[in-house]
Tab-separated table of C-alpha atoms and ligand atoms in Angstrom:
chain	number	residue	atom	x	y	z
A	1	MET	CA	33.030	-7.100	-1.033
A	2	THR	CA	30.590	-8.062	1.695
A	3	GLU	CA	29.507	-11.695	1.719
A	4	ILE	CA	25.706	-12.137	1.825
A	5	LYS	CA	25.489	-15.910	1.464
A	6	ASP	CA	22.945	-17.320	3.977
A	7	ARG	CA	21.665	-13.862	4.920
A	8	TRP	CA	17.937	-13.127	4.540
A	9	ALA	CA	16.544	-10.345	2.352
A	10	LEU	CA	13.000	-9.011	2.133
A	11	VAL	CA	12.255	-7.504	-1.266
A	12	THR	CA	8.902	-5.753	-1.484
A	13	GLY	CA	7.327	-5.687	-4.935
A	14	ALA	CA	9.387	-8.704	-5.985
A	15	SER	CA	6.880	-10.178	-8.436
A	16	ARG	CA	8.019	-8.214	-11.495
A	17	GLY	CA	10.131	-5.341	-12.749
A	18	ILE	CA	12.981	-4.056	-10.607
A	19	GLY	CA	12.100	-6.053	-7.488
A	20	LYS	CA	12.225	-9.297	-9.458
A	21	ALA	CA	15.633	-8.364	-10.934
A	22	ILE	CA	16.987	-7.540	-7.468
A	23	ALA	CA	15.620	-10.727	-5.878
A	24	THR	CA	17.065	-12.823	-8.687
A	25	ALA	CA	20.505	-11.208	-8.342
A	26	LEU	CA	20.487	-11.666	-4.541
A	27	SER	CA	19.656	-15.356	-4.940
A	28	THR	CA	22.679	-15.887	-7.189
A	29	LEU	CA	24.834	-14.612	-4.294
A	30	GLY	CA	23.367	-17.236	-1.963
A	31	CYS	CA	21.025	-14.868	-0.130
A	32	ASN	CA	17.744	-16.315	1.174
A	33	LEU	CA	14.659	-14.394	0.217
A	34	VAL	CA	11.264	-13.260	1.360
A	35	LEU	CA	9.429	-12.197	-1.787
A	36	HIS	CA	6.591	-9.752	-1.307
A	37	SER	CA	3.789	-8.691	-3.658
A	38	ARG	CA	0.034	-8.240	-3.334
A	39	SER	CA	-0.757	-11.907	-3.958
A	40	LEU	CA	1.105	-15.131	-3.177
A	41	GLU	CA	0.225	-16.273	-6.683
A	42	HIS	CA	2.267	-13.369	-8.171
A	43	THR	CA	5.556	-14.699	-6.732
A	44	ARG	CA	4.828	-18.456	-6.893
A	45	LEU	CA	6.782	-19.168	-10.086
A	46	LEU	CA	9.643	-16.843	-9.157
A	47	ALA	CA	9.968	-18.552	-5.768
A	48	GLU	CA	10.255	-21.936	-7.506
A	49	GLU	CA	12.782	-20.557	-9.985
A	50	LEU	CA	14.991	-18.904	-7.322
A	51	SER	CA	14.875	-21.928	-5.006
A	52	ALA	CA	16.739	-23.756	-7.750
A	53	ASN	CA	19.733	-21.518	-6.888
A	54	GLY	CA	19.967	-23.402	-3.579
A	55	VAL	CA	18.540	-20.640	-1.363
A	56	HIS	CA	15.473	-20.601	0.902
A	57	VAL	CA	12.634	-18.601	-0.632
A	58	LYS	CA	9.372	-17.627	1.091
A	59	SER	CA	6.518	-15.494	-0.198
A	60	LEU	CA	4.292	-13.022	1.601
A	61	ALA	CA	1.406	-10.920	0.338
A	62	ALA	CA	0.120	-7.515	1.408
A	63	ASP	CA	-1.322	-4.456	-0.247
A	64	LEU	CA	0.890	-1.677	1.125
A	65	SER	CA	-1.922	0.853	0.723
A	66	GLU	CA	-3.855	-1.035	3.444
A	67	PRO	CA	-2.535	-0.477	7.005
A	68	ASP	CA	-4.171	-3.685	8.311
A	69	GLN	CA	-2.402	-5.750	5.660
A	70	VAL	CA	0.920	-4.080	6.460
A	71	ALA	CA	0.500	-4.909	10.154
A	72	LYS	CA	-0.208	-8.541	9.223
A	73	LEU	CA	2.786	-8.606	6.869
A	74	ILE	CA	5.085	-7.399	9.643
A	75	THR	CA	3.842	-10.166	11.950
A	76	GLU	CA	4.228	-12.786	9.231
A	77	ILE	CA	7.823	-11.836	8.380
A	78	GLY	CA	8.887	-13.236	11.756
A	79	SER	CA	7.212	-16.552	11.046
A	80	VAL	CA	8.766	-17.201	7.615
A	81	ALA	CA	12.338	-15.993	8.221
A	82	THR	CA	14.529	-16.268	11.284
A	83	GLN	CA	15.719	-12.704	10.674
A	84	ILE	CA	15.844	-10.063	7.933
A	85	ASP	CA	19.318	-8.657	7.272
A	86	ILE	CA	18.589	-6.830	4.022
A	87	LEU	CA	15.455	-4.850	3.185
A	88	TYR	CA	14.613	-3.450	-0.228
A	89	ASN	CA	11.622	-1.116	0.074
A	90	ASN	CA	10.934	-1.452	-3.633
A	91	ALA	CA	7.151	-1.786	-4.040
A	92	ALA	CA	5.440	1.450	-5.003
A	93	ILE	CA	2.550	2.847	-6.965
A	94	MET	CA	2.727	5.540	-9.619
A	95	THR	CA	-0.120	7.981	-10.152
A	96	PRO	CA	-1.553	8.952	-13.567
A	97	TYR	CA	-0.516	12.079	-15.476
A	98	HIS	CA	-2.777	15.025	-14.630
A	99	ALA	CA	-2.655	17.801	-17.220
A	100	ASP	CA	-4.614	19.980	-14.794
A	101	VAL	CA	-2.217	20.079	-11.843
A	102	TYR	CA	-4.783	21.967	-9.730
A	103	GLN	CA	-7.273	19.109	-9.844
A	104	ILE	CA	-5.277	16.112	-8.658
A	105	PRO	CA	-7.593	14.176	-6.318
A	106	ASP	CA	-6.624	14.138	-2.625
A	107	GLU	CA	-7.117	10.383	-2.733
A	108	GLU	CA	-4.065	9.995	-5.013
A	109	PHE	CA	-1.863	11.795	-2.490
A	110	HIS	CA	-3.242	9.714	0.373
A	111	ARG	CA	-2.753	6.386	-1.426
A	112	SER	CA	0.728	7.328	-2.675
A	113	PHE	CA	1.933	8.386	0.752
A	114	GLU	CA	0.412	5.331	2.451
A	115	THR	CA	1.953	2.916	-0.078
A	116	ASN	CA	5.241	4.631	-0.961
A	117	VAL	CA	6.206	6.288	2.339
A	118	ILE	CA	4.260	5.247	5.436
A	119	SER	CA	4.290	1.487	4.797
A	120	PRO	CA	8.025	1.370	3.922
A	121	ILE	CA	8.726	3.370	7.110
A	122	LYS	CA	6.635	0.928	9.165
A	123	ILE	CA	8.615	-1.981	7.690
A	124	CYS	CA	11.863	-0.156	8.563
A	125	ASN	CA	10.610	0.421	12.099
A	126	ALA	CA	9.777	-3.261	12.447
A	127	LEU	CA	13.114	-4.564	11.150
A	128	ILE	CA	15.868	-2.031	11.907
A	129	PRO	CA	15.997	-2.388	15.726
A	130	ALA	CA	16.782	-6.131	15.390
A	131	MET	CA	19.417	-5.361	12.702
A	132	ILE	CA	21.042	-2.918	15.126
A	133	GLU	CA	20.987	-5.535	17.884
A	134	ARG	CA	22.768	-7.995	15.556
A	135	GLY	CA	25.204	-5.297	14.409
A	136	TRP	CA	24.586	-5.639	10.682
A	137	GLY	CA	21.836	-4.645	8.265
A	138	ARG	CA	21.222	-3.004	4.916
A	139	VAL	CA	18.118	-1.027	3.994
A	140	ILE	CA	17.606	0.287	0.480
A	141	ASN	CA	14.696	2.546	-0.353
A	142	LEU	CA	13.797	2.963	-4.021
A	143	THR	CA	13.562	6.608	-5.084
A	144	THR	CA	13.355	8.542	-8.343
A	145	ASP	CA	14.953	11.564	-9.984
A	146	MET	CA	11.591	12.701	-11.367
A	147	ASP	CA	11.748	16.493	-11.270
A	148	LYS	CA	9.655	19.483	-12.393
A	149	GLN	CA	6.709	17.284	-13.341
A	150	PRO	CA	3.906	18.409	-10.999
A	151	GLN	CA	1.486	16.396	-13.138
A	152	PHE	CA	2.804	13.372	-11.202
A	153	ALA	CA	2.925	15.188	-7.844
A	154	PRO	CA	1.460	12.415	-5.635
A	155	TYR	CA	4.104	9.950	-6.815
A	156	ALA	CA	7.046	12.381	-7.008
A	157	THR	CA	6.409	14.003	-3.627
A	158	SER	CA	6.002	10.613	-1.958
A	159	LYS	CA	9.365	9.472	-3.311
A	160	ALA	CA	10.979	12.738	-2.181
A	161	ALA	CA	9.592	12.080	1.297
A	162	LEU	CA	11.110	8.594	1.324
A	163	ARG	CA	14.481	10.062	0.280
A	164	LYS	CA	14.242	12.601	3.120
A	165	PHE	CA	13.440	9.839	5.611
A	166	THR	CA	16.502	7.915	4.368
A	167	GLN	CA	18.824	10.921	4.737
A	168	ASP	CA	17.506	11.916	8.153
A	169	PHE	CA	18.047	8.445	9.597
A	170	VAL	CA	21.850	8.675	9.344
A	171	PRO	CA	22.530	9.780	12.961
A	172	ILE	CA	20.397	6.913	14.311
A	173	LEU	CA	22.465	4.344	12.418
A	174	ASP	CA	25.919	5.811	12.907
A	175	GLY	CA	28.218	3.209	14.464
A	176	THR	CA	25.603	0.435	14.440
A	177	GLY	CA	26.754	-1.588	11.427
A	178	VAL	CA	23.385	-0.918	9.804
A	179	THR	CA	23.076	1.361	6.782
A	180	MET	CA	20.095	2.844	5.003
A	181	ASN	CA	20.484	4.280	1.529
A	182	ALA	CA	18.313	5.335	-1.384
A	183	LEU	CA	18.536	3.861	-4.856
A	184	HIS	CA	17.420	5.555	-8.040
A	185	PRO	CA	17.221	2.725	-10.576
A	186	GLY	CA	17.119	4.879	-13.725
A	187	TRP	CA	14.171	5.058	-16.100
A	188	LEU	CA	13.538	1.404	-16.831
A	189	ARG	CA	11.219	-0.560	-19.089
A	190	THR	CA	8.872	-2.083	-16.505
A	191	ASP	CA	5.112	-1.912	-16.061
A	192	MET	CA	5.664	1.327	-14.138
A	193	GLY	CA	8.421	2.765	-16.330
A	194	SER	CA	6.581	1.865	-19.589
A	195	ASP	CA	8.053	0.544	-22.815
A	196	GLN	CA	9.164	4.106	-23.672
A	197	ALA	CA	11.800	4.043	-20.913
A	198	ALA	CA	15.474	4.498	-21.712
A	199	HIS	CA	16.908	1.319	-20.165
A	200	SER	CA	16.074	-2.372	-19.879
A	201	VAL	CA	15.313	-3.621	-16.389
A	202	ASP	CA	18.461	-5.782	-16.185
A	203	THR	CA	20.618	-2.606	-16.173
A	204	VAL	CA	19.582	-2.070	-12.536
A	205	ILE	CA	22.109	-4.813	-11.691
A	206	PRO	CA	24.816	-4.560	-10.419
A	207	GLY	CA	24.082	-0.993	-9.209
A	208	ALA	CA	21.127	-2.076	-7.067
A	209	LEU	CA	23.436	-4.434	-5.153
A	210	VAL	CA	26.142	-1.845	-4.464
A	211	PRO	CA	24.647	-0.407	-1.231
A	212	VAL	CA	24.380	-3.954	0.154
A	213	LEU	CA	27.776	-5.278	-0.884
A	214	LEU	CA	29.918	-2.252	0.029
A	215	SER	CA	32.182	-2.993	2.936
A	216	GLY	CA	32.504	0.642	4.059
A	217	PHE	CA	29.847	2.452	6.108
A	218	ILE	CA	27.982	4.578	3.587
A	219	CYS	CA	24.628	5.755	4.856
A	220	GLY	CA	22.025	8.269	3.719
A	221	LYS	CA	23.329	8.426	0.156
A	222	GLU	CA	21.285	8.119	-3.018
A	223	PHE	CA	22.931	5.572	-5.307
A	224	LEU	CA	22.267	5.791	-9.039
A	225	ALA	CA	22.064	2.261	-10.428
A	226	GLN	CA	22.850	3.400	-13.959
A	227	ASP	CA	26.299	4.618	-12.815
A	228	TYR	CA	27.284	0.946	-12.602
A	229	SER	CA	25.491	-0.423	-15.657
A	230	GLY	CA	27.576	-2.932	-17.628
A	231	LEU	CA	30.152	-3.416	-14.842
A	232	SER	CA	30.917	-6.641	-12.996
A	233	ILE	CA	29.811	-6.634	-9.343
A	234	GLU	CA	33.461	-6.405	-8.227
A	235	HIS	CA	34.149	-3.432	-10.494
A	236	ALA	CA	30.937	-1.725	-9.382
A	237	ILE	CA	31.966	-2.041	-5.724
A	238	GLU	CA	35.433	-0.719	-6.534
A	239	ARG	CA	33.901	2.266	-8.317
A	240	ALA	CA	31.586	2.980	-5.392
A	241	GLU	CA	34.378	2.675	-2.806
A	242	HIS	CA	37.239	4.353	-4.684
A	243	GLY	CA	35.492	6.278	-7.453
A	244	GLN	CA	37.179	4.212	-10.209
B	301	NAP	N1	10.655	1.793	-13.599
B	301	NAP	C1	11.230	2.969	-13.490
B	301	NAP	O1	11.599	3.605	-14.481
B	301	NAP	C2	11.490	3.562	-12.121
B	301	NAP	C3	12.155	4.803	-12.035
B	301	NAP	C4	12.413	5.346	-10.795
B	301	NAP	C5	12.033	4.651	-9.645
B	301	NAP	N2	11.375	3.455	-9.744
B	301	NAP	C6	11.000	2.782	-8.500
B	301	NAP	O2	11.395	1.414	-8.539
B	301	NAP	C7	10.478	0.611	-7.794
B	301	NAP	C8	10.008	-0.565	-8.622
B	301	NAP	O3	9.416	-0.074	-9.817
B	301	NAP	P1	9.015	-1.013	-11.035
B	301	NAP	O4	9.170	-0.190	-12.246
B	301	NAP	O5	9.673	-2.324	-10.926
B	301	NAP	O6	7.442	-1.181	-10.751
B	301	NAP	P2	6.412	-2.266	-11.324
B	301	NAP	O7	6.957	-2.953	-12.500
B	301	NAP	O8	5.134	-1.542	-11.441
B	301	NAP	O9	6.325	-3.341	-10.127
B	301	NAP	C9	5.743	-2.924	-8.929
B	301	NAP	C10	5.885	-3.979	-7.859
B	301	NAP	O10	5.280	-3.458	-6.664
B	301	NAP	C11	4.180	-4.256	-6.274
B	301	NAP	N3	3.057	-3.420	-5.897
B	301	NAP	C12	2.356	-2.560	-6.683
B	301	NAP	N4	1.391	-1.967	-5.971
B	301	NAP	C13	1.464	-2.464	-4.717
B	301	NAP	C14	0.728	-2.269	-3.520
B	301	NAP	N5	-0.323	-1.427	-3.467
B	301	NAP	N6	1.083	-2.951	-2.424
B	301	NAP	C15	2.102	-3.816	-2.471
B	301	NAP	N7	2.848	-4.065	-3.553
B	301	NAP	C16	2.532	-3.397	-4.667
B	301	NAP	C17	3.822	-5.113	-7.489
B	301	NAP	O11	3.279	-6.355	-7.029
B	301	NAP	P3	1.964	-7.036	-7.673
B	301	NAP	O12	2.464	-8.232	-8.417
B	301	NAP	O13	1.144	-7.429	-6.505
B	301	NAP	O14	1.304	-6.038	-8.559
B	301	NAP	C18	5.168	-5.280	-8.171
B	301	NAP	O15	5.879	-6.348	-7.619
B	301	NAP	C19	9.366	1.557	-7.342
B	301	NAP	O16	9.636	1.992	-6.029
B	301	NAP	C20	9.492	2.736	-8.289
B	301	NAP	O17	9.005	3.927	-7.738
B	301	NAP	C21	11.094	2.898	-10.957
């Protein structure tokens, strides 16, 4: 299993839900954190709580639907952390259900693609070259298995675009020590997933950590967090590496 103690991770959308669960799990492995959300106040308590695990924790704020704020975020990352080794592009927005699929406002597509695709890609572009230079990095882009539900088209198509970006990046990363993978967390009880969802948010661990902790070079794959639910981290890694 790959050691991530003293590495730095940026988790976008870390204030609640899946991002919070991932950030918390990373901190227990000794990984330093940059917690992102739309307001510094949203991650203040979590930062205090995770610092108690003996790791460095910084917070940054940016609305990922606003290009100016994303540009500022990218500049600020360099001032709070010496380097980012692990990136979870987790923050995203979901669009409302539209019974009339022919009348979904353009604005919902624009906002979804800006927040869920373009901003995560800009963050990748800002961080991956330095990971390649250092010879190690892990990028995980949160995706979904939502299918045949055109009522949610802005959200679902944006996530499909992010998956495509992840898959297409493989040749760039081959032989660099840097991997980029997708992660479908499962349908989870979060603000986005709703209280009707099948699984509690804690079931995303250890699966969400698998693409980071694997020692082999697996790139461009979509990991399903629920495949590892209930396993220890060690067993989850073994299952991912040897199919057991
Ligand atoms: N929950 C599920 O069942 C499910 C299923 C498949 C995939 N996913 C994916 O998993 C990821 C996390 O989902 P979740 O259920 O944990 O969502 P969530 O509970 O709604 O949390 C969303 C997080 O993203 C941040 N965020 C929201 N809008 C933002 C914006 N415009 N700019 C920047 N940050 C923003 C929020 O920060 P604030 O505190 O600032 O609001 C929060 O930290 C998403 O990529 C989602 O698509 C979730």
